[in-house]
Amino acid sequence: MHADDKELLFQFHQTATKEKAFTAIIKKYQEKLYWHVRRLVVEHDDANDVLQNVFIKVWKGLENFREDSQLYTWLYRIATNEGLTFLEQQKKRGTVSLDTEEAGLSNKVRSDSNFDANKLEWRLQVAIQKKKEKQRVVFNLRYYDEMPYQEMSRVLDTSEGALKASYHHAARKIEEFIRNY
Amino acid sequence: MNNRAHITEELSPIAPLVAGIGVMELYTVPKGYFASFADVVAERIRIGALLSEASVPVYEVPDGYFEQLPGTILSTIQSSTVIKTELEEIAPLLSTIGKENVYEIPADYFVQADLARHARREQAVGAKRVSLRIARRWMQYAAAAVFAGVLITGAFLFTDNPANIEEGKYPSLDLSSQLDKVSEADLLKYLDNPEHVAAAPATVQLATEADMAEVKNHLQNVSDEELKQYVTENAEVYEPVISEKEE
């Protein structure tokens, strides 16, 4: 059972319990954030690098964290930005082609050792990776993380209406892709 | 945040197939990854802190070192004078002896050494390079000038060739004898045409010159005083003309 965010933040601000509280924050959110990042960057090593950077940023920024917003919203925001920055860097390095970033990511899905084209779950992953990154984030946050639009609006700094439209559009396109796969 | 039912309900009308797939993690994670992740991050943070500490300079400079440095350098420069003064005081004879070198070296030692050094440098740098660019450019200019000269001369010779005038066709004409043959009626008819009159400015010019000669003769009889007076009297007449022009 994880401690309450407020309690963890209080302990973090005490010198004696700072590191212990930080470790507790990592343990509480690491899996949620890992899967969020993993669905964005696909490969484990990349997800691991991004996640470590996320928590190092959290360590540096937690001192100034404004407690008027929820901790998990703030963590998702950092994780999303780090994931997208990582993809952007990959584009610049030429690891993933600028024109076919989505194709590159869906190929990564296909190259997973457990990939099975007959399974709908895998087809869904391929379809998601075919979408533009912002739509991908919106779909994942809603579909997998079951995040309310209100929270998502804080994470992505986008209006709820725009997020709903984006999610609906993405869901339709993904469905269409799976049917024609 | 457990609202899977709500998510499925929302998705069913727009993407029923996706709504029915269900949420299941397909990707795998190395065994024990999440158990050790917090320690890995903590370690990285510790290393980062150590590295940032390491970037702080470890050497120390004595207090006021940089303020005193210019003075120290100057005193070092002046110390050579101090040595001379000191020697004059403690060993006046030594101070009078020159510092010429008493040791001998093989003849041309430094010349040889200098030549060897020069040769090594030449070898390293390679042979001196002479740029042909300027010479080539001058050759191009000269060729262009010759070509232009040939063109201009050829054009001149072609257009100004007196041989083109067929002199045989135009034997020397005696105009006055030819005019004598023309009847007076034809001449009057010719002069009556205004185009022919307009095309004869030389005649007008001749008449003007004759007039000028007449005026000259006339003025020869006028004294200088009379001319000055004429100019003075008529100066007012010309001034406005001049001023108008100036405006």
Short mmCIF file of C-alpha atoms in Angstrom, two decimals:
data_model
loop_
_atom_site.label_atom_id
_atom_site.label_comp_id
_atom_site.label_asym_id
_atom_site.label_seq_id
_atom_site.Cartn_x
_atom_site.Cartn_y
_atom_site.Cartn_z
CA MET A 1 0.00 0.00 0.00
CA HIS A 2 1.44 3.33 -1.08
CA ALA A 3 1.38 6.41 1.08
CA ASP A 4 -0.72 9.44 0.23
CA ASP A 5 0.90 12.00 -2.15
CA LYS A 6 0.53 14.79 0.38
CA GLU A 7 2.25 12.74 3.04
CA LEU A 8 5.05 11.82 0.63
CA LEU A 9 5.55 15.45 -0.34
CA PHE A 10 5.65 16.47 3.32
CA GLN A 11 8.34 13.87 4.02
CA PHE A 12 10.28 14.94 0.95
CA HIS A 13 10.54 18.47 2.30
CA GLN A 14 12.07 17.17 5.56
CA THR A 15 15.83 16.71 5.25
CA ALA A 16 15.82 13.53 7.36
CA THR A 17 13.16 11.77 5.26
CA LYS A 18 13.82 13.33 1.87
CA GLU A 19 15.49 10.35 0.16
CA LYS A 20 13.13 7.84 1.70
CA ALA A 21 10.13 9.83 0.49
CA PHE A 22 11.61 10.11 -2.99
CA THR A 23 12.17 6.36 -3.18
CA ALA A 24 8.54 5.89 -2.14
CA ILE A 25 7.37 8.26 -4.89
CA ILE A 26 9.38 6.28 -7.46
CA LYS A 27 7.97 2.98 -6.26
CA LYS A 28 4.44 4.35 -6.33
CA TYR A 29 4.53 5.73 -9.88
CA GLN A 30 7.31 3.86 -11.69
CA GLU A 31 5.10 1.22 -13.31
CA LYS A 32 2.38 3.61 -14.48
CA LEU A 33 4.95 5.99 -15.92
CA TYR A 34 7.02 3.17 -17.38
CA TRP A 35 4.09 1.81 -19.39
CA HIS A 36 3.08 5.28 -20.47
CA VAL A 37 6.60 5.90 -21.78
CA ARG A 38 7.01 2.38 -23.17
CA ARG A 39 3.86 2.73 -25.28
CA LEU A 40 5.36 5.92 -26.69
CA VAL A 41 8.92 4.78 -27.44
CA VAL A 42 8.16 1.03 -27.78
CA GLU A 43 11.55 -0.42 -26.80
CA HIS A 44 12.46 -1.22 -23.20
CA ASP A 45 15.96 0.31 -23.26
CA ASP A 46 14.59 3.59 -24.57
CA ALA A 47 11.77 3.53 -22.03
CA ASN A 48 14.28 2.85 -19.26
CA ASP A 49 16.47 5.81 -20.29
CA VAL A 50 13.50 8.12 -20.52
CA LEU A 51 12.07 6.97 -17.18
CA GLN A 52 15.36 7.51 -15.37
CA ASN A 53 15.57 11.01 -16.81
CA VAL A 54 11.99 11.63 -15.72
CA PHE A 55 12.75 10.81 -12.09
CA ILE A 56 16.00 12.78 -12.09
CA LYS A 57 13.99 15.78 -13.28
CA VAL A 58 11.43 15.06 -10.60
CA TRP A 59 14.20 15.05 -7.97
CA LYS A 60 15.44 18.43 -9.17
CA GLY A 61 12.00 19.97 -9.54
CA LEU A 62 10.15 18.56 -6.58
CA GLU A 63 11.54 21.25 -4.24
CA ASN A 64 9.63 23.85 -6.24
CA PHE A 65 6.58 21.70 -6.96
CA ARG A 66 3.39 23.67 -6.40
CA GLU A 67 1.08 21.53 -4.37
CA ASP A 68 -2.01 23.11 -5.86
CA SER A 69 -1.75 20.57 -8.70
CA GLN A 70 -1.80 16.81 -8.26
CA LEU A 71 1.54 15.03 -8.09
CA TYR A 72 0.55 12.31 -10.56
CA THR A 73 -0.61 14.90 -13.13
CA TRP A 74 2.76 16.63 -12.81
CA LEU A 75 4.62 13.32 -13.16
CA TYR A 76 2.66 12.38 -16.28
CA ARG A 77 3.39 15.78 -17.73
CA ILE A 78 7.14 15.33 -17.24
CA ALA A 79 7.03 11.76 -18.56
CA THR A 80 5.07 12.77 -21.67
CA ASN A 81 7.44 15.66 -22.42
CA GLU A 82 10.49 13.46 -21.91
CA GLY A 83 9.05 10.75 -24.14
CA LEU A 84 8.23 13.21 -26.92
CA THR A 85 11.63 14.90 -26.56
CA PHE A 86 13.28 11.50 -26.88
CA LEU A 87 11.37 10.80 -30.10
CA GLU A 88 12.30 14.25 -31.39
CA GLN A 89 15.97 13.58 -30.68
CA GLN A 90 15.74 10.27 -32.48
CA LYS A 91 14.34 12.08 -35.51
CA LYS A 92 17.23 14.57 -35.43
CA ARG A 93 19.82 11.83 -35.08
CA GLY A 94 18.24 10.07 -38.03
CA THR A 95 17.54 6.93 -36.01
CA VAL A 96 13.95 7.25 -37.14
CA SER A 97 13.19 8.82 -40.53
CA LEU A 98 11.42 12.20 -40.36
CA ASP A 99 8.77 11.10 -42.84
CA THR A 100 8.18 7.65 -41.51
CA GLU A 101 8.47 8.03 -37.73
CA GLU A 102 5.14 6.29 -37.26
CA ALA A 103 6.12 3.55 -39.71
CA GLY A 104 9.41 3.16 -37.83
CA LEU A 105 7.63 2.74 -34.50
CA SER A 106 5.11 0.24 -35.87
CA ASN A 107 8.05 -1.72 -37.31
CA LYS A 108 9.58 -1.73 -33.83
CA VAL A 109 6.33 -3.24 -32.54
CA ARG A 110 6.48 -5.91 -35.23
CA SER A 111 10.08 -6.72 -34.34
CA ASP A 112 9.14 -7.48 -30.70
CA SER A 113 10.04 -11.08 -29.89
CA ASN A 114 6.46 -11.77 -28.74
CA PHE A 115 4.75 -10.11 -31.69
CA ASP A 116 1.82 -12.08 -33.07
CA ALA A 117 -0.01 -10.56 -36.02
CA ASN A 118 -3.03 -12.78 -35.39
CA LYS A 119 -3.65 -11.29 -31.98
CA LEU A 120 -5.90 -8.25 -31.91
CA GLU A 121 -3.90 -6.77 -29.04
CA TRP A 122 -0.77 -6.63 -31.19
CA ARG A 123 -2.68 -5.25 -34.14
CA LEU A 124 -3.96 -2.55 -31.82
CA GLN A 125 -0.39 -1.65 -30.87
CA VAL A 126 0.66 -1.44 -34.52
CA ALA A 127 -2.38 0.73 -35.27
CA ILE A 128 -1.62 3.07 -32.37
CA GLN A 129 1.98 3.54 -33.52
CA LYS A 130 0.68 4.56 -36.95
CA LYS A 131 -0.94 7.66 -35.42
CA LYS A 132 0.71 11.03 -34.95
CA GLU A 133 2.46 11.36 -31.59
CA LYS A 134 -0.03 13.76 -29.98
CA GLN A 135 -2.98 11.54 -30.94
CA ARG A 136 -1.03 8.55 -29.70
CA VAL A 137 -0.52 10.18 -26.30
CA VAL A 138 -4.18 11.15 -26.03
CA PHE A 139 -5.38 7.66 -26.98
CA ASN A 140 -2.98 5.93 -24.60
CA LEU A 141 -3.79 8.19 -21.65
CA ARG A 142 -7.49 7.62 -22.14
CA TYR A 143 -7.56 3.98 -23.23
CA TYR A 144 -4.82 2.49 -21.07
CA ASP A 145 -4.40 4.92 -18.18
CA GLU A 146 -8.13 5.67 -18.02
CA MET A 147 -7.33 9.28 -17.35
CA PRO A 148 -10.30 11.70 -17.10
CA TYR A 149 -10.26 14.47 -19.74
CA GLN A 150 -9.98 17.05 -16.99
CA GLU A 151 -6.69 15.54 -15.77
CA MET A 152 -5.48 14.97 -19.32
CA SER A 153 -6.14 18.63 -20.03
CA ARG A 154 -3.66 19.53 -17.26
CA VAL A 155 -1.08 17.02 -18.45
CA LEU A 156 -1.17 18.07 -22.10
CA ASP A 157 -2.18 21.71 -21.62
CA THR A 158 -5.03 21.26 -24.12
CA SER A 159 -8.76 21.93 -23.82
CA GLU A 160 -11.03 19.03 -22.88
CA GLY A 161 -13.07 19.48 -26.07
CA ALA A 162 -9.98 19.21 -28.26
CA LEU A 163 -8.88 16.10 -26.36
CA LYS A 164 -12.29 14.43 -26.78
CA ALA A 165 -12.27 15.17 -30.51
CA SER A 166 -8.72 13.88 -30.81
CA TYR A 167 -9.52 10.67 -28.91
CA HIS A 168 -12.65 9.95 -30.95
CA HIS A 169 -10.84 10.59 -34.21
CA ALA A 170 -7.92 8.38 -33.17
CA ALA A 171 -10.24 5.56 -32.00
CA ARG A 172 -12.14 5.57 -35.33
CA LYS A 173 -8.93 5.50 -37.37
CA ILE A 174 -7.42 2.75 -35.22
CA GLU A 175 -10.58 0.66 -35.56
CA GLU A 176 -10.52 1.18 -39.32
CA PHE A 177 -6.86 0.12 -39.49
CA ILE A 178 -7.44 -3.03 -37.44
CA ARG A 179 -10.40 -4.06 -39.61
CA ASN A 180 -8.32 -3.64 -42.78
CA TYR A 181 -5.12 -5.19 -41.39
CA MET B 1 -9.13 6.11 -11.54
CA ASN B 2 -10.79 2.71 -12.09
CA ASN B 3 -13.26 3.68 -14.77
CA ARG B 4 -12.61 0.94 -17.34
CA ALA B 5 -16.36 0.39 -17.75
CA HIS B 6 -16.83 4.05 -18.57
CA ILE B 7 -13.97 3.98 -21.12
CA THR B 8 -15.44 0.87 -22.80
CA GLU B 9 -18.91 2.40 -22.84
CA GLU B 10 -17.54 5.55 -24.44
CA LEU B 11 -15.56 3.61 -27.03
CA SER B 12 -18.27 1.13 -28.05
CA PRO B 13 -20.24 3.42 -30.41
CA ILE B 14 -17.18 4.84 -32.18
CA ALA B 15 -14.83 1.81 -32.24
CA PRO B 16 -16.63 -1.36 -31.11
CA LEU B 17 -13.80 -3.63 -32.19
CA VAL B 18 -11.23 -1.69 -30.14
CA ALA B 19 -13.63 -1.57 -27.17
CA GLY B 20 -13.83 -5.31 -27.23
CA ILE B 21 -10.08 -5.95 -27.36
CA GLY B 22 -9.48 -5.37 -23.69
CA VAL B 23 -6.46 -3.94 -21.96
CA MET B 24 -3.53 -6.27 -21.69
CA GLU B 25 0.20 -5.53 -21.53
CA LEU B 26 1.95 -7.18 -24.42
CA TYR B 27 5.41 -5.80 -23.88
CA THR B 28 7.70 -7.57 -21.47
CA VAL B 29 9.96 -6.05 -18.84
CA PRO B 30 13.23 -7.61 -17.59
CA LYS B 31 12.78 -9.61 -14.40
CA GLY B 32 13.22 -7.52 -11.25
CA TYR B 33 13.29 -4.29 -13.24
CA PHE B 34 10.77 -2.43 -11.10
CA ALA B 35 12.23 -3.81 -7.87
CA SER B 36 15.63 -2.24 -8.56
CA PHE B 37 14.53 0.81 -10.49
CA ALA B 38 14.34 3.14 -7.47
CA ASP B 39 17.92 2.22 -6.49
CA VAL B 40 19.14 2.82 -10.04
CA VAL B 41 17.62 6.30 -10.07
CA ALA B 42 18.98 7.07 -6.60
CA GLU B 43 22.44 5.99 -7.74
CA ARG B 44 22.27 8.20 -10.80
CA ILE B 45 21.22 11.15 -8.65
CA ARG B 46 24.15 10.50 -6.27
CA ILE B 47 26.61 10.29 -9.19
CA GLY B 48 25.19 13.49 -10.63
CA ALA B 49 25.66 15.23 -7.29
CA LEU B 50 29.25 13.97 -7.06
CA LEU B 51 30.02 15.14 -10.57
CA SER B 52 28.60 18.58 -9.87
CA GLU B 53 30.77 18.74 -6.74
CA ALA B 54 33.78 17.64 -8.77
CA SER B 55 33.33 20.58 -11.09
CA VAL B 56 34.15 22.93 -8.19
CA PRO B 57 37.88 23.90 -8.42
CA VAL B 58 39.98 22.02 -5.86
CA TYR B 59 43.07 24.23 -6.07
CA GLU B 60 43.36 27.28 -3.88
CA VAL B 61 45.01 30.61 -4.62
CA PRO B 62 46.60 32.60 -1.80
CA ASP B 63 44.58 35.61 -0.72
CA GLY B 64 45.38 38.70 -2.78
CA TYR B 65 47.51 36.72 -5.25
CA PHE B 66 46.12 38.34 -8.36
CA GLU B 67 46.27 41.83 -6.86
CA GLN B 68 49.97 41.37 -6.11
CA LEU B 69 50.91 39.65 -9.36
CA PRO B 70 51.71 42.77 -11.47
CA GLY B 71 53.97 44.09 -8.70
CA THR B 72 55.75 40.73 -8.42
CA ILE B 73 56.45 40.63 -12.16
CA LEU B 74 57.76 44.18 -12.17
CA SER B 75 60.08 43.47 -9.25
CA THR B 76 61.44 40.42 -11.08
CA ILE B 77 62.22 42.61 -14.09
CA GLN B 78 63.96 45.13 -11.88
CA SER B 79 65.97 42.44 -10.09
CA SER B 80 68.53 42.31 -12.94
CA THR B 81 69.43 45.93 -12.13
CA VAL B 82 69.65 45.02 -8.47
CA ILE B 83 72.15 42.22 -9.28
CA LYS B 84 74.40 44.65 -11.14
CA THR B 85 74.31 47.19 -8.32
CA GLU B 86 74.95 44.48 -5.79
CA LEU B 87 77.99 43.22 -7.70
CA GLU B 88 79.44 46.71 -7.96
CA GLU B 89 79.28 46.96 -4.20
CA ILE B 90 80.67 43.59 -3.27
CA ALA B 91 83.11 42.90 -6.13
CA PRO B 92 83.83 46.01 -8.17
CA LEU B 93 86.46 44.23 -10.27
CA LEU B 94 84.04 41.51 -11.35
CA SER B 95 81.53 44.11 -12.44
CA THR B 96 84.09 45.59 -14.83
CA ILE B 97 84.80 42.26 -16.53
CA GLY B 98 82.78 41.65 -19.65
CA LYS B 99 80.53 38.64 -20.08
CA GLU B 100 81.89 37.50 -23.41
CA ASN B 101 82.00 33.76 -23.89
CA VAL B 102 85.43 32.27 -23.50
CA TYR B 103 84.55 28.84 -24.79
CA GLU B 104 85.07 27.90 -28.42
CA ILE B 105 82.73 26.13 -30.78
CA PRO B 106 83.50 24.44 -34.11
CA ALA B 107 83.64 26.84 -37.01
CA ASP B 108 80.27 27.40 -38.74
CA TYR B 109 78.57 25.36 -36.02
CA PHE B 110 75.57 27.65 -35.77
CA VAL B 111 75.45 28.16 -39.56
CA GLN B 112 75.35 24.41 -40.07
CA ALA B 113 72.80 23.97 -37.36
CA ASP B 114 70.74 26.76 -38.85
CA LEU B 115 70.95 25.20 -42.33
CA ALA B 116 69.96 21.79 -40.99
CA ARG B 117 66.99 23.34 -39.19
CA HIS B 118 66.00 25.24 -42.32
CA ALA B 119 66.22 22.06 -44.42
CA ARG B 120 64.06 20.17 -41.96
CA ARG B 121 61.46 22.94 -42.05
CA GLU B 122 61.46 22.99 -45.85
CA GLN B 123 61.03 19.25 -45.87
CA ALA B 124 58.12 19.47 -43.49
CA VAL B 125 56.40 22.29 -45.29
CA GLY B 126 57.21 21.09 -48.79
CA ALA B 127 58.60 23.02 -51.73
CA LYS B 128 57.71 26.66 -52.09
CA ARG B 129 54.55 27.02 -54.09
CA VAL B 130 54.43 29.55 -56.85
CA SER B 131 50.96 30.50 -57.84
CA LEU B 132 50.36 30.58 -61.58
CA ARG B 133 47.02 32.18 -61.12
CA ILE B 134 48.19 35.80 -61.68
CA ALA B 135 50.28 34.93 -64.77
CA ARG B 136 47.40 32.92 -66.21
CA ARG B 137 45.02 35.82 -65.63
CA TRP B 138 47.34 38.26 -67.45
CA MET B 139 47.62 35.85 -70.35
CA GLN B 140 43.84 35.70 -70.54
CA TYR B 141 43.62 39.53 -70.54
CA ALA B 142 46.24 39.75 -73.31
CA ALA B 143 44.40 37.19 -75.43
CA ALA B 144 41.12 39.04 -74.92
CA ALA B 145 42.77 42.35 -75.90
CA VAL B 146 44.24 40.85 -79.09
CA PHE B 147 40.88 39.36 -80.03
CA ALA B 148 39.07 42.65 -79.40
CA GLY B 149 41.71 44.52 -81.47
CA VAL B 150 41.28 42.15 -84.40
CA LEU B 151 37.50 42.54 -84.22
CA ILE B 152 37.58 46.36 -84.10
CA THR B 153 40.15 46.64 -86.92
CA GLY B 154 38.20 44.22 -89.08
CA ALA B 155 34.96 46.10 -88.50
CA PHE B 156 36.62 49.41 -89.31
CA LEU B 157 38.18 48.12 -92.53
CA PHE B 158 34.92 46.53 -93.59
CA THR B 159 32.72 49.59 -93.01
CA ASP B 160 35.17 52.34 -94.06
CA ASN B 161 36.42 50.83 -97.27
CA PRO B 162 36.80 53.57 -99.94
CA ALA B 163 36.92 50.86 -102.55
CA ASN B 164 33.19 50.42 -101.99
CA ILE B 165 32.56 53.76 -103.63
CA GLU B 166 32.30 53.19 -107.32
CA GLU B 167 34.04 56.29 -108.54
CA GLY B 168 33.59 55.32 -112.17
CA LYS B 169 29.87 55.84 -111.79
CA TYR B 170 30.39 59.43 -110.64
CA PRO B 171 32.75 61.25 -112.97
CA SER B 172 33.72 64.74 -111.81
CA LEU B 173 30.73 66.95 -112.30
CA ASP B 174 30.91 70.56 -113.38
CA LEU B 175 27.91 71.90 -111.42
CA SER B 176 27.90 75.40 -112.87
CA SER B 177 27.91 74.09 -116.47
CA GLN B 178 25.22 71.59 -115.56
CA LEU B 179 23.13 74.31 -113.91
CA ASP B 180 23.48 76.45 -116.97
CA LYS B 181 21.68 73.75 -118.89
CA VAL B 182 18.70 73.93 -116.51
CA SER B 183 16.00 76.31 -117.63
CA GLU B 184 15.05 79.27 -115.44
CA ALA B 185 11.48 78.00 -115.23
CA ASP B 186 12.72 74.69 -113.79
CA LEU B 187 14.88 76.52 -111.24
CA LEU B 188 11.97 78.68 -110.13
CA LYS B 189 9.80 75.59 -109.88
CA TYR B 190 12.49 73.94 -107.77
CA LEU B 191 12.81 76.95 -105.45
CA ASP B 192 9.03 77.28 -105.13
CA ASN B 193 8.98 73.91 -103.36
CA PRO B 194 9.32 74.79 -99.61
CA GLU B 195 11.02 71.45 -98.90
CA HIS B 196 13.94 72.37 -101.13
CA VAL B 197 14.27 75.78 -99.51
CA ALA B 198 14.21 74.30 -96.01
CA ALA B 199 16.92 71.89 -96.98
CA ALA B 200 19.35 74.72 -97.80
CA PRO B 201 20.66 76.04 -94.44
CA ALA B 202 24.16 76.51 -95.86
CA THR B 203 22.87 79.42 -97.96
CA VAL B 204 21.42 81.07 -94.86
CA GLN B 205 24.65 80.54 -93.00
CA LEU B 206 26.61 82.15 -95.83
CA ALA B 207 24.34 85.16 -95.79
CA THR B 208 24.84 85.58 -92.05
CA GLU B 209 28.59 85.41 -92.39
CA ALA B 210 28.45 88.07 -95.08
CA ASP B 211 26.41 90.22 -92.78
CA MET B 212 28.92 89.71 -89.99
CA ALA B 213 31.75 90.78 -92.29
CA GLU B 214 29.82 93.91 -93.13
CA VAL B 215 29.24 94.68 -89.42
CA LYS B 216 32.94 94.15 -88.76
CA ASN B 217 33.87 96.63 -91.44
CA HIS B 218 31.40 99.03 -90.02
CA LEU B 219 32.69 98.71 -86.47
CA GLN B 220 36.23 99.35 -87.60
CA ASN B 221 35.26 102.96 -87.98
CA VAL B 222 33.76 103.20 -84.46
CA SER B 223 36.04 104.36 -81.61
CA ASP B 224 36.50 102.41 -78.36
CA GLU B 225 34.83 105.15 -76.31
CA GLU B 226 31.74 104.94 -78.47
CA LEU B 227 31.63 101.17 -78.10
CA LYS B 228 31.98 101.38 -74.29
CA GLN B 229 29.19 103.89 -74.16
CA TYR B 230 27.01 101.59 -76.27
CA VAL B 231 27.68 98.71 -73.94
CA THR B 232 26.92 100.87 -70.86
CA GLU B 233 23.71 102.16 -72.32
CA ASN B 234 22.54 98.72 -73.39
CA ALA B 235 23.71 96.85 -70.30
CA GLU B 236 20.28 97.16 -68.65
CA VAL B 237 18.75 95.58 -71.69
CA TYR B 238 20.95 92.45 -71.35
CA GLU B 239 20.85 92.11 -67.57
CA PRO B 240 17.28 90.84 -67.35
CA VAL B 241 18.07 88.32 -70.06
CA ILE B 242 21.06 87.07 -68.08
CA SER B 243 19.08 86.95 -64.86
CA GLU B 244 16.26 85.07 -66.56
CA LYS B 245 18.74 82.52 -67.78
CA GLU B 246 20.20 82.19 -64.32
CA GLU B 247 16.76 81.62 -62.90
#
